[in-house]
Coordinates of C-alpha atoms in Angstrom, one line a residue:
Chain A
M741 CA -11.3 -97.4 222.0
R742 CA -12.2 -94.4 224.0
R743 CA -10.2 -93.5 227.0
F744 CA -11.8 -94.4 230.4
P745 CA -13.5 -91.2 231.7
W746 CA -11.5 -90.9 234.9
F747 CA -12.9 -87.6 236.1
T748 CA -16.5 -88.7 235.6
A749 CA -15.8 -91.9 237.4
L750 CA -14.3 -90.0 240.3
V751 CA -17.3 -87.7 240.6
L752 CA -19.6 -90.7 240.5
F753 CA -17.5 -92.6 243.0
A754 CA -17.6 -89.6 245.4
M755 CA -21.4 -89.4 245.1
V756 CA -21.8 -93.1 245.8
L757 CA -19.5 -92.9 248.8
A758 CA -21.3 -89.8 250.1
A759 CA -24.6 -91.6 249.7
I760 CA -23.4 -94.8 251.4
F761 CA -21.9 -92.9 254.4
A762 CA -24.7 -90.4 254.6
P763 CA -25.5 -91.3 258.2
W764 CA -22.0 -90.3 259.2
I765 CA -21.3 -87.3 257.1
A766 CA -24.7 -85.6 256.9
P767 CA -24.6 -82.5 259.2
H768 CA -28.1 -83.0 260.5
P769 CA -30.7 -85.9 260.8
P770 CA -32.6 -85.5 257.5
L771 CA -36.1 -85.5 259.0
E772 CA -35.4 -83.3 262.0
G773 CA -37.1 -80.0 261.5
D774 CA -37.5 -76.7 263.4
L775 CA -40.1 -74.2 262.4
L776 CA -37.9 -71.4 263.8
R777 CA -35.5 -71.9 260.9
Q778 CA -37.8 -72.6 258.0
H779 CA -36.7 -71.7 254.5
L780 CA -33.2 -70.5 255.4
P781 CA -31.4 -69.7 252.1
P782 CA -28.1 -71.3 251.2
A783 CA -25.1 -70.2 253.3
W784 CA -23.6 -68.0 250.7
L785 CA -26.7 -65.8 250.5
P786 CA -27.6 -63.0 253.0
G787 CA -29.6 -64.6 255.9
G788 CA -27.9 -68.0 255.3
D789 CA -26.6 -70.1 258.2
P790 CA -23.2 -71.8 257.7
S791 CA -24.4 -74.9 259.6
F792 CA -27.0 -75.3 256.8
P793 CA -24.8 -75.0 253.7
L794 CA -27.6 -75.5 251.2
G795 CA -30.4 -73.9 253.3
T796 CA -33.5 -75.5 254.8
D797 CA -37.0 -76.4 253.6
E798 CA -40.5 -75.4 254.8
Q799 CA -40.1 -77.3 258.0
G800 CA -36.6 -76.2 258.7
R801 CA -35.0 -79.5 257.6
D802 CA -31.4 -79.4 256.3
I803 CA -31.4 -79.6 252.4
L804 CA -27.8 -81.0 252.2
S805 CA -28.6 -83.9 254.6
N806 CA -31.8 -84.7 252.7
I807 CA -29.9 -84.7 249.4
L808 CA -27.3 -87.1 250.8
Y809 CA -30.0 -89.5 252.2
G810 CA -32.1 -89.0 249.0
L811 CA -29.2 -90.1 246.8
R812 CA -28.9 -93.2 249.0
V813 CA -32.6 -94.0 248.1
S814 CA -32.0 -93.3 244.4
L815 CA -28.9 -95.6 244.3
S816 CA -30.5 -98.4 246.2
V817 CA -33.6 -98.4 244.0
G818 CA -31.4 -98.2 240.9
F819 CA -29.2 -101.1 242.1
F820 CA -31.7 -103.5 243.6
A821 CA -34.5 -103.0 241.0
V822 CA -32.0 -103.7 238.1
I823 CA -30.7 -106.8 239.9
I824 CA -34.3 -108.1 240.1
S825 CA -34.8 -107.4 236.4
V826 CA -31.6 -109.2 235.5
L827 CA -32.4 -112.2 237.7
I828 CA -35.8 -112.7 236.1
G829 CA -34.9 -111.6 232.5
V830 CA -31.6 -113.3 231.9
P831 CA -32.5 -116.9 232.8
L832 CA -35.8 -116.6 230.8
G833 CA -33.9 -115.2 227.9
L834 CA -31.4 -118.0 228.0
L835 CA -34.1 -120.7 228.0
A836 CA -36.1 -118.8 225.4
G837 CA -33.1 -118.8 223.1
Y838 CA -32.6 -122.5 223.5
S839 CA -36.1 -123.9 223.3
R840 CA -38.1 -122.8 220.3
R841 CA -41.5 -123.4 221.9
F842 CA -40.7 -121.7 225.1
G843 CA -39.0 -118.9 223.2
E844 CA -42.2 -118.1 221.3
L845 CA -44.1 -118.0 224.6
V846 CA -41.6 -115.7 226.2
M847 CA -41.5 -113.4 223.2
R848 CA -45.3 -113.0 223.3
A849 CA -45.1 -112.1 227.0
V850 CA -42.4 -109.6 226.1
D851 CA -44.7 -108.1 223.4
I852 CA -47.5 -107.7 225.9
Q853 CA -45.2 -106.2 228.6
L854 CA -43.7 -103.7 226.1
S855 CA -47.1 -102.7 224.7
I856 CA -47.6 -100.5 227.7
P857 CA -44.9 -98.0 228.9
T858 CA -43.0 -99.2 232.0
F859 CA -43.7 -95.9 233.7
L860 CA -47.5 -96.3 233.3
I861 CA -47.5 -99.8 234.8
A862 CA -45.4 -98.7 237.8
L863 CA -47.6 -95.6 238.2
V864 CA -50.9 -97.6 238.2
V865 CA -49.7 -100.5 240.4
L866 CA -48.1 -98.2 243.0
A867 CA -51.0 -95.7 243.1
L868 CA -53.4 -98.6 243.8
W869 CA -51.2 -100.7 246.1
G870 CA -49.7 -97.8 248.0
A871 CA -46.3 -96.2 248.1
G872 CA -43.2 -97.6 249.8
L873 CA -39.5 -98.2 249.1
L874 CA -39.7 -102.0 249.0
K875 CA -42.8 -102.1 246.8
L876 CA -41.2 -99.6 244.5
I877 CA -38.1 -101.7 244.1
L878 CA -40.2 -104.8 243.5
V879 CA -42.5 -103.2 240.9
I880 CA -39.7 -101.5 238.9
G881 CA -37.6 -104.6 239.1
I882 CA -40.3 -107.0 237.9
V883 CA -41.5 -104.7 235.2
G884 CA -38.0 -104.4 233.8
W885 CA -37.5 -108.1 232.9
A886 CA -38.7 -107.9 229.3
E887 CA -35.8 -106.0 227.8
Y888 CA -33.3 -108.4 229.3
A889 CA -35.1 -111.5 228.2
R890 CA -35.4 -110.1 224.6
L891 CA -31.7 -109.1 224.4
V892 CA -30.4 -112.3 225.9
R893 CA -32.6 -114.5 223.7
G894 CA -31.3 -112.6 220.6
A895 CA -27.7 -113.1 221.7
V896 CA -28.2 -116.8 222.5
L897 CA -29.8 -117.4 219.1
S898 CA -26.8 -115.9 217.4
E899 CA -24.3 -117.8 219.6
R900 CA -26.1 -121.1 219.1
S901 CA -24.9 -121.6 215.6
R902 CA -21.3 -120.9 216.5
E903 CA -18.8 -123.8 216.3
Y904 CA -18.0 -124.0 220.0
V905 CA -21.7 -124.7 220.8
L906 CA -22.0 -127.2 218.0
A907 CA -18.9 -128.9 219.3
A908 CA -20.2 -129.1 222.8
E909 CA -23.5 -130.5 221.6
A910 CA -21.7 -133.1 219.5
L911 CA -19.7 -134.1 222.5
G912 CA -22.9 -134.7 224.4
V913 CA -22.5 -131.9 227.0
P914 CA -25.9 -131.6 228.8
T915 CA -28.0 -128.6 227.8
P916 CA -28.0 -126.7 231.1
R917 CA -24.2 -126.9 231.2
I918 CA -24.0 -125.6 227.6
L919 CA -26.3 -122.7 228.5
F920 CA -24.7 -121.6 231.7
R921 CA -21.1 -122.6 231.2
H922 CA -20.6 -121.9 227.5
I923 CA -23.2 -119.5 226.2
L924 CA -23.9 -117.3 229.3
P925 CA -20.3 -115.9 229.5
N926 CA -20.5 -114.9 225.9
V927 CA -23.8 -113.0 226.2
L928 CA -22.8 -111.2 229.3
S929 CA -21.5 -108.1 227.5
V930 CA -25.0 -107.5 226.1
V931 CA -26.4 -107.7 229.6
L932 CA -23.7 -105.4 231.1
V933 CA -24.4 -102.8 228.4
Q934 CA -28.1 -103.0 229.1
I935 CA -27.5 -102.6 232.9
S936 CA -25.5 -99.5 232.2
V937 CA -28.5 -98.0 230.3
D938 CA -31.0 -99.2 232.9
V939 CA -29.5 -97.9 236.1
P940 CA -29.8 -94.2 235.2
R941 CA -33.3 -94.9 233.7
V942 CA -34.5 -96.5 236.9
I943 CA -33.0 -93.8 239.1
L944 CA -35.0 -91.2 237.1
L945 CA -38.1 -93.4 237.3
E946 CA -37.9 -93.6 241.1
A947 CA -37.5 -89.8 241.3
T948 CA -40.5 -89.2 239.0
L949 CA -42.8 -91.7 240.8
S950 CA -41.8 -90.2 244.2
F951 CA -42.4 -86.7 242.7
L952 CA -45.9 -87.8 241.8
G953 CA -46.4 -89.0 245.3
V954 CA -46.6 -92.8 244.5
G955 CA -42.9 -93.7 245.0
V956 CA -41.4 -93.9 248.4
S957 CA -43.4 -93.1 251.5
I958 CA -43.5 -89.6 252.9
E959 CA -41.1 -90.4 255.8
T960 CA -38.4 -91.5 253.4
P961 CA -35.9 -88.7 252.3
S962 CA -36.1 -88.7 248.5
I963 CA -35.1 -86.2 245.9
G964 CA -38.4 -86.5 244.1
L965 CA -40.4 -85.9 247.2
M966 CA -38.3 -82.8 248.1
V967 CA -38.9 -81.3 244.7
K968 CA -42.6 -82.1 245.0
R969 CA -42.8 -80.3 248.4
G970 CA -40.7 -77.4 247.1
M971 CA -43.0 -76.8 244.2
D972 CA -45.6 -75.3 246.5
Y973 CA -43.3 -72.4 247.4
L974 CA -42.0 -71.6 243.9
F975 CA -43.9 -68.4 243.6
S976 CA -42.6 -67.1 246.9
G977 CA -39.1 -67.2 245.2
I978 CA -37.9 -70.1 247.3
W979 CA -35.7 -71.8 244.6
W980 CA -33.2 -73.8 246.6
T981 CA -35.6 -76.5 247.8
T982 CA -36.3 -77.6 244.2
A983 CA -33.2 -76.5 242.2
L984 CA -30.5 -78.0 244.4
P985 CA -31.9 -81.5 245.0
G986 CA -32.7 -81.8 241.3
L987 CA -29.2 -80.7 240.3
A988 CA -27.7 -83.3 242.6
L989 CA -29.9 -86.0 241.0
M990 CA -29.0 -84.8 237.5
L991 CA -25.3 -85.0 238.3
L992 CA -25.7 -88.6 239.6
V993 CA -27.7 -89.7 236.5
L994 CA -25.3 -87.7 234.2
T995 CA -22.2 -89.4 235.5
T996 CA -23.8 -92.8 235.4
N997 CA -24.9 -92.2 231.8
L998 CA -21.4 -91.1 230.8
I999 CA -19.9 -94.2 232.3
G1000 CA -22.6 -96.2 230.5
D1001 CA -21.7 -94.6 227.2
W1002 CA -18.1 -95.5 227.7
A1003 CA -19.1 -99.1 228.6
R1004 CA -21.2 -99.3 225.4
D1005 CA -18.4 -98.2 223.2
A1006 CA -16.0 -100.5 225.0
F1007 CA -18.1 -103.7 225.2
D1008 CA -20.4 -103.6 222.3
P1009 CA -18.7 -103.3 219.0
R1010 CA -22.0 -103.0 217.1
R1011 CA -23.0 -100.0 219.2
R1012 CA -26.7 -100.4 219.3
L1013 CA -27.9 -96.9 220.1
V1014 CA -31.6 -97.3 219.2
R1015 CA -34.0 -98.3 221.9
S1016 CA -37.7 -98.8 221.3
Chain B
M461 CA -49.0 -109.1 202.8
R462 CA -48.8 -112.0 205.2
Y463 CA -46.3 -110.0 207.2
F464 CA -48.9 -107.2 207.8
V465 CA -51.6 -109.7 208.7
V466 CA -49.4 -111.4 211.3
R467 CA -48.4 -108.0 212.8
F468 CA -52.0 -107.0 212.9
L469 CA -53.0 -110.1 214.8
Q470 CA -50.2 -109.7 217.2
M471 CA -51.3 -106.2 217.8
V472 CA -54.9 -107.2 218.6
F473 CA -53.6 -110.0 220.8
A474 CA -51.4 -107.5 222.8
V475 CA -54.3 -105.1 223.4
W476 CA -56.6 -108.0 224.5
A477 CA -53.9 -109.2 226.9
V478 CA -53.4 -105.8 228.4
A479 CA -57.2 -105.3 228.8
T480 CA -57.4 -108.7 230.6
L481 CA -54.4 -108.1 232.8
V482 CA -55.7 -104.7 234.0
F483 CA -59.1 -106.2 234.7
L484 CA -57.5 -109.0 236.8
F485 CA -55.2 -106.5 238.5
L486 CA -58.1 -104.3 239.5
Q487 CA -59.9 -107.3 240.9
L488 CA -57.0 -107.9 243.2
T489 CA -57.0 -104.4 244.7
G490 CA -59.9 -104.9 247.1
D491 CA -63.6 -104.4 247.3
P492 CA -64.7 -101.4 245.3
M493 CA -67.7 -100.9 247.6
E494 CA -65.3 -99.5 250.2
L495 CA -64.8 -96.6 247.8
L496 CA -68.2 -96.4 246.3
A497 CA -70.5 -96.7 249.3
P498 CA -70.9 -93.7 251.6
E499 CA -70.1 -94.5 255.3
D500 CA -73.6 -94.3 256.6
M501 CA -75.1 -96.8 254.1
T502 CA -76.9 -99.8 255.5
E503 CA -75.9 -103.3 254.5
A504 CA -78.9 -103.6 252.2
Q505 CA -78.2 -100.4 250.4
V506 CA -74.6 -101.4 249.8
E507 CA -75.9 -104.7 248.2
E508 CA -78.3 -102.6 246.1
L509 CA -75.5 -100.4 244.9
R510 CA -73.3 -103.5 244.2
K511 CA -76.1 -104.8 242.0
A512 CA -76.4 -101.5 240.2
Y513 CA -72.8 -101.6 239.1
G514 CA -73.0 -105.3 238.2
L515 CA -70.4 -106.1 240.9
D516 CA -72.6 -108.8 242.5
Q517 CA -71.9 -111.2 239.5
P518 CA -69.1 -113.8 239.6
I519 CA -65.8 -112.7 238.2
H520 CA -66.0 -114.6 234.9
V521 CA -69.5 -113.1 234.2
Q522 CA -68.1 -109.6 235.0
Y523 CA -65.2 -110.3 232.7
L524 CA -67.4 -111.4 229.8
V525 CA -69.6 -108.3 230.2
Y526 CA -66.5 -106.2 230.3
M527 CA -65.1 -107.7 227.1
K528 CA -68.5 -107.4 225.3
N529 CA -68.7 -103.7 226.3
L530 CA -65.0 -103.2 225.3
L531 CA -65.7 -104.4 221.8
R532 CA -68.5 -101.8 221.5
G533 CA -66.2 -99.1 222.8
D534 CA -67.9 -98.9 226.1
L535 CA -65.3 -98.8 229.0
G536 CA -67.7 -98.1 231.8
V537 CA -68.8 -95.0 233.7
S538 CA -66.6 -92.8 235.9
W539 CA -67.3 -93.4 239.6
T540 CA -66.7 -89.8 240.4
S541 CA -68.5 -87.9 237.7
G542 CA -70.9 -90.5 236.4
E543 CA -70.0 -89.8 232.7
P544 CA -68.7 -92.5 230.3
A545 CA -65.0 -93.0 231.0
L546 CA -64.1 -93.0 227.3
A547 CA -66.0 -89.8 226.6
L548 CA -64.1 -88.1 229.5
L549 CA -60.8 -89.1 228.0
A550 CA -61.9 -88.2 224.5
Q551 CA -62.7 -84.6 225.6
R552 CA -59.2 -84.2 226.9
F553 CA -57.5 -86.0 224.0
P554 CA -57.1 -83.0 221.7
A555 CA -55.2 -81.0 224.4
T556 CA -52.8 -83.8 224.9
L557 CA -52.4 -84.4 221.2
K558 CA -51.6 -80.7 220.5
L559 CA -49.1 -80.6 223.3
V560 CA -47.4 -83.8 222.1
L561 CA -47.2 -82.5 218.5
V562 CA -45.7 -79.2 219.6
A563 CA -43.1 -81.1 221.7
L564 CA -42.2 -83.5 218.9
G565 CA -42.0 -80.5 216.5
I566 CA -39.6 -78.7 218.8
A567 CA -37.6 -81.9 219.3
I568 CA -37.2 -82.6 215.5
L569 CA -36.5 -78.9 214.8
F570 CA -33.5 -78.9 217.1
G571 CA -32.5 -82.6 217.4
L572 CA -32.3 -83.4 213.7
P573 CA -30.0 -80.6 212.4
A574 CA -27.9 -80.9 215.5
G575 CA -27.4 -84.6 215.0
V576 CA -26.5 -84.1 211.3
W577 CA -24.1 -81.3 212.3
A578 CA -22.4 -83.5 215.0
A579 CA -22.0 -86.4 212.5
V580 CA -20.6 -84.3 209.7
R581 CA -18.0 -82.8 212.1
A582 CA -17.4 -86.1 214.0
D583 CA -14.9 -85.8 216.8
S584 CA -14.5 -82.0 216.4
L585 CA -15.2 -79.6 219.3
V586 CA -18.7 -79.1 218.0
D587 CA -19.4 -82.8 218.0
R588 CA -18.0 -83.3 221.5
T589 CA -20.0 -80.3 222.9
L590 CA -23.2 -81.5 221.3
R591 CA -22.6 -85.0 222.5
F592 CA -22.0 -83.9 226.0
L593 CA -25.2 -81.7 225.9
S594 CA -27.2 -84.6 224.7
V595 CA -26.1 -86.7 227.6
V596 CA -27.1 -83.8 229.9
G597 CA -30.5 -83.8 228.1
I598 CA -31.2 -87.5 228.7
S599 CA -30.0 -87.2 232.3
A600 CA -32.2 -84.3 233.5
P601 CA -35.4 -85.4 235.3
T602 CA -38.4 -84.0 233.3
F603 CA -40.2 -82.8 236.4
W604 CA -37.2 -80.8 237.4
I605 CA -36.8 -79.2 233.9
G606 CA -40.4 -78.1 234.1
I607 CA -40.0 -76.6 237.5
M608 CA -36.8 -74.8 236.6
L609 CA -38.4 -73.4 233.5
I610 CA -41.3 -72.1 235.6
L611 CA -38.8 -70.6 238.1
I612 CA -36.9 -68.8 235.4
F613 CA -39.6 -67.8 232.8
S614 CA -42.7 -67.4 235.0
V615 CA -41.5 -66.5 238.5
T616 CA -38.3 -64.5 237.9
L617 CA -38.8 -63.0 234.4
G618 CA -42.6 -63.1 234.3
W619 CA -42.6 -63.7 230.5
L620 CA -44.6 -66.9 230.2
P621 CA -47.6 -68.4 231.8
S622 CA -47.1 -71.6 233.9
A623 CA -50.6 -73.1 234.0
G624 CA -53.5 -73.8 231.7
A625 CA -53.8 -73.9 227.9
H626 CA -55.4 -70.6 226.9
S627 CA -53.1 -69.1 224.3
W628 CA -50.1 -70.1 222.2
K629 CA -47.9 -68.8 224.9
H630 CA -49.1 -71.5 227.2
Y631 CA -47.7 -74.2 224.9
I632 CA -44.1 -72.9 225.2
L633 CA -43.0 -74.1 228.6
P634 CA -44.7 -77.5 228.7
G635 CA -43.7 -78.1 225.0
V636 CA -40.1 -77.3 225.8
T637 CA -40.2 -79.5 228.9
L638 CA -41.5 -82.5 227.0
S639 CA -39.2 -82.0 224.1
F640 CA -36.0 -81.7 226.2
Y641 CA -35.3 -85.4 226.5
R642 CA -36.4 -86.0 222.9
I643 CA -34.0 -83.4 221.4
A644 CA -31.2 -85.2 223.1
L645 CA -32.5 -88.6 222.0
F646 CA -33.0 -87.6 218.4
L647 CA -29.5 -85.9 218.3
R648 CA -27.8 -89.1 219.5
M649 CA -29.8 -91.3 217.1
I650 CA -29.3 -89.2 214.0
R651 CA -25.6 -88.7 214.8
S652 CA -25.0 -92.5 215.0
T653 CA -27.0 -93.5 212.0
M654 CA -25.5 -90.6 209.9
L655 CA -22.0 -91.9 210.9
D656 CA -23.1 -95.3 209.7
V657 CA -24.5 -94.1 206.5
L658 CA -21.6 -91.8 205.7
S659 CA -19.2 -94.7 205.7
Q660 CA -21.3 -96.7 203.1
D661 CA -20.1 -97.3 199.6
Y662 CA -22.8 -95.3 197.9
V663 CA -21.8 -92.2 199.8
R664 CA -18.2 -92.8 198.7
T665 CA -19.3 -93.2 195.2
A666 CA -21.4 -90.0 195.3
R667 CA -18.3 -88.2 196.6
A668 CA -16.1 -89.8 194.0
K669 CA -18.2 -88.7 191.2
G670 CA -17.7 -85.1 192.3
L671 CA -21.0 -84.2 193.9
S672 CA -20.8 -81.3 196.3
E673 CA -20.6 -82.2 200.0
R674 CA -24.0 -80.6 200.5
V675 CA -25.7 -82.8 198.0
V676 CA -23.9 -85.9 199.3
I677 CA -25.0 -85.2 202.9
Y678 CA -28.6 -84.0 202.4
K679 CA -29.6 -85.9 199.4
H680 CA -27.8 -89.2 199.7
A681 CA -26.9 -89.7 203.3
L682 CA -29.6 -88.0 205.3
R683 CA -32.4 -89.7 203.3
N684 CA -31.2 -93.1 204.3
A685 CA -30.6 -92.0 207.9
L686 CA -34.2 -90.8 208.0
I687 CA -35.7 -94.3 207.8
P688 CA -34.8 -95.4 211.3
F689 CA -35.4 -91.9 212.5
V690 CA -39.1 -92.0 211.4
T691 CA -39.5 -95.2 213.5
L692 CA -38.0 -93.5 216.5
V693 CA -40.3 -90.5 216.1
G694 CA -43.3 -92.7 215.8
L695 CA -42.5 -94.7 218.9
Q696 CA -41.8 -91.5 220.8
F697 CA -45.2 -90.2 219.8
G698 CA -46.7 -93.3 221.5
H699 CA -44.6 -92.8 224.6
L700 CA -45.5 -89.1 224.8
M701 CA -49.3 -89.6 224.5
A702 CA -49.2 -91.7 227.7
G703 CA -46.0 -90.2 229.2
A704 CA -46.9 -86.6 229.5
V705 CA -48.3 -87.3 233.0
V706 CA -45.6 -85.3 234.8
T707 CA -45.7 -82.3 232.4
E708 CA -49.4 -82.1 232.4
W709 CA -49.5 -82.2 236.1
I710 CA -46.9 -79.5 236.7
F711 CA -48.4 -77.1 234.1
A712 CA -52.0 -77.9 235.0
W713 CA -52.6 -78.9 231.4
P714 CA -56.2 -79.9 230.6
G715 CA -55.1 -83.1 228.9
M716 CA -56.0 -86.8 229.4
N717 CA -52.8 -87.6 231.3
R718 CA -53.8 -85.3 234.1
L719 CA -57.3 -86.7 234.1
A720 CA -55.8 -90.2 234.4
L721 CA -53.6 -89.1 237.3
N722 CA -56.6 -87.6 239.2
A723 CA -58.4 -90.9 238.5
L724 CA -55.6 -92.8 240.1
F725 CA -55.6 -90.6 243.2
T726 CA -59.4 -91.0 243.6
E727 CA -59.2 -94.7 242.6
D728 CA -61.8 -94.0 239.8
R729 CA -61.3 -97.5 238.4
P730 CA -63.3 -97.3 235.1
V731 CA -61.3 -94.2 234.1
I732 CA -58.0 -95.8 235.0
L733 CA -58.9 -98.9 233.1
A734 CA -60.0 -96.9 230.1
F735 CA -56.8 -94.9 230.1
V736 CA -54.6 -98.0 230.2
V737 CA -56.6 -99.7 227.4
L738 CA -56.5 -96.6 225.3
T739 CA -52.8 -96.3 225.8
A740 CA -52.3 -99.9 224.7
V741 CA -54.4 -99.2 221.6
I742 CA -52.4 -96.0 220.8
F743 CA -49.2 -97.9 221.3
A744 CA -50.2 -100.8 219.2
A745 CA -51.5 -98.6 216.5
V746 CA -48.4 -96.5 216.3
N747 CA -46.2 -99.7 216.3
F748 CA -48.3 -101.1 213.5
V749 CA -48.2 -98.0 211.4
V750 CA -44.5 -97.7 211.9
D751 CA -44.0 -101.4 210.9
V752 CA -46.1 -101.0 207.8
L753 CA -44.3 -97.9 206.7
Y754 CA -41.0 -99.5 207.4
G755 CA -42.1 -102.6 205.4
L756 CA -43.1 -100.3 202.5
I757 CA -39.9 -98.3 202.5
D758 CA -37.5 -101.1 203.1
P759 CA -38.5 -104.4 201.4
R760 CA -35.9 -106.3 203.3
V761 CA -38.0 -106.1 206.5
R762 CA -40.9 -108.1 205.0
Y763 CA -38.7 -111.1 204.3
A764 CA -36.8 -111.1 207.6

């Protein structure tokens, strides 16, 4: 087994802490601007101001503080949306694996859901229903159920023919008890691996939707929105309003992915790499 | 044969379900007259307009009309330009297709050899470096990659254009942006299947009978690793055709994804609907073709 990536975990942990405690450690309120100090470069460049370490945007808002608050949004979307997907997908997958009829029904629904890219569904729904953090979490969360249902159903089907389940059935243990007490713990590793793939994917999805202007609302500090606004000033040579927030986001997703890779190696001996 | 028929019917069913769900969803998003009717219209004029669009009919009648038109390839008329929605998308289709093919080409060109290299040198420094780079590749937000490329190659160096599709030079930045994630994806996939294949008995036999390492890797191992790879490339093609929204937007690409995004912002429902249905059709068709190919190459699939 591969060694646990301590350094990566440490970086991720630091970023999560920084995001959680953003209100206490951010040097400035994220949305407080001052047109007298717009587009200050990062502190290490000529013209920079040490109290704005990563510079300011077109309204004079502190980039560092916005990144910290933005990571908070990224992480909460990643966390809560995936929880919603798990809460819908796992029970459906369990039942689908146990009842043949219901299983067919669920698999057809999965087929329909997966016949359109998740990104497109979220884009259309949010563009027509309006942006907002809560809507974003709900939409991404609900749309993500299918993958969990499919994986859990598959895992249940292969667990069902094992001796311990047959024994429990022969002893007359009620079905719900078999499902939740006996089978669920054994398919959990599949779910954990999928979660580790899903969290970084959802974080990128949030950033992309916000970048297109249909994610979180404009008053919410968000990495995607910062990059979107910074794009208007690219050709004036203002690079820090787009480059730095994106870099921070990439570091967050990168560390999450590296931990996920480790988790996959550690928990899933079959190492399914291929995703459709 | 039965396998293909079943797959085909499932595909048709999925497209029908998507078309129905989008129709229902659009019904839920409010009265279209608020968008269609100018502010100063009288009540009577609004009703006149409603009739003209067939929106005065009960929902089930509207649905039947919609389905009937759908079967004839008629997906309604754009509310903003007045042209048929499908024709608008069809005009923009070639630009998107070319961009996607360029991106897939770049991704295969770099991802495939890099994946083979990493697998052959498993756990060496080369492998570890490539593997790390591939995680970086799947972690970078596409919109950010695009903007960084513009910043470097258009703003700072002034080498490449950042908007439009006028010459071959215009393909480079959006093509690279779109391929970035896929290079990493292909690398990871080829590496892991190659590792699988290289541990198989027939590879050991090939080595044992004294074939050169080059022949073993390229003729015996790679050929077998390519089967799942073709599937992945096919699926990525589907994803890209409807997933180039961000790239087309950043680079002002005259493709159908940007058209669809504009339709979303102006709530041009017929165009949105046409785009989603078209995407479902492309997706289903790609899946079907991939399945059929897979069934032809690998007979085990048909009996599974």
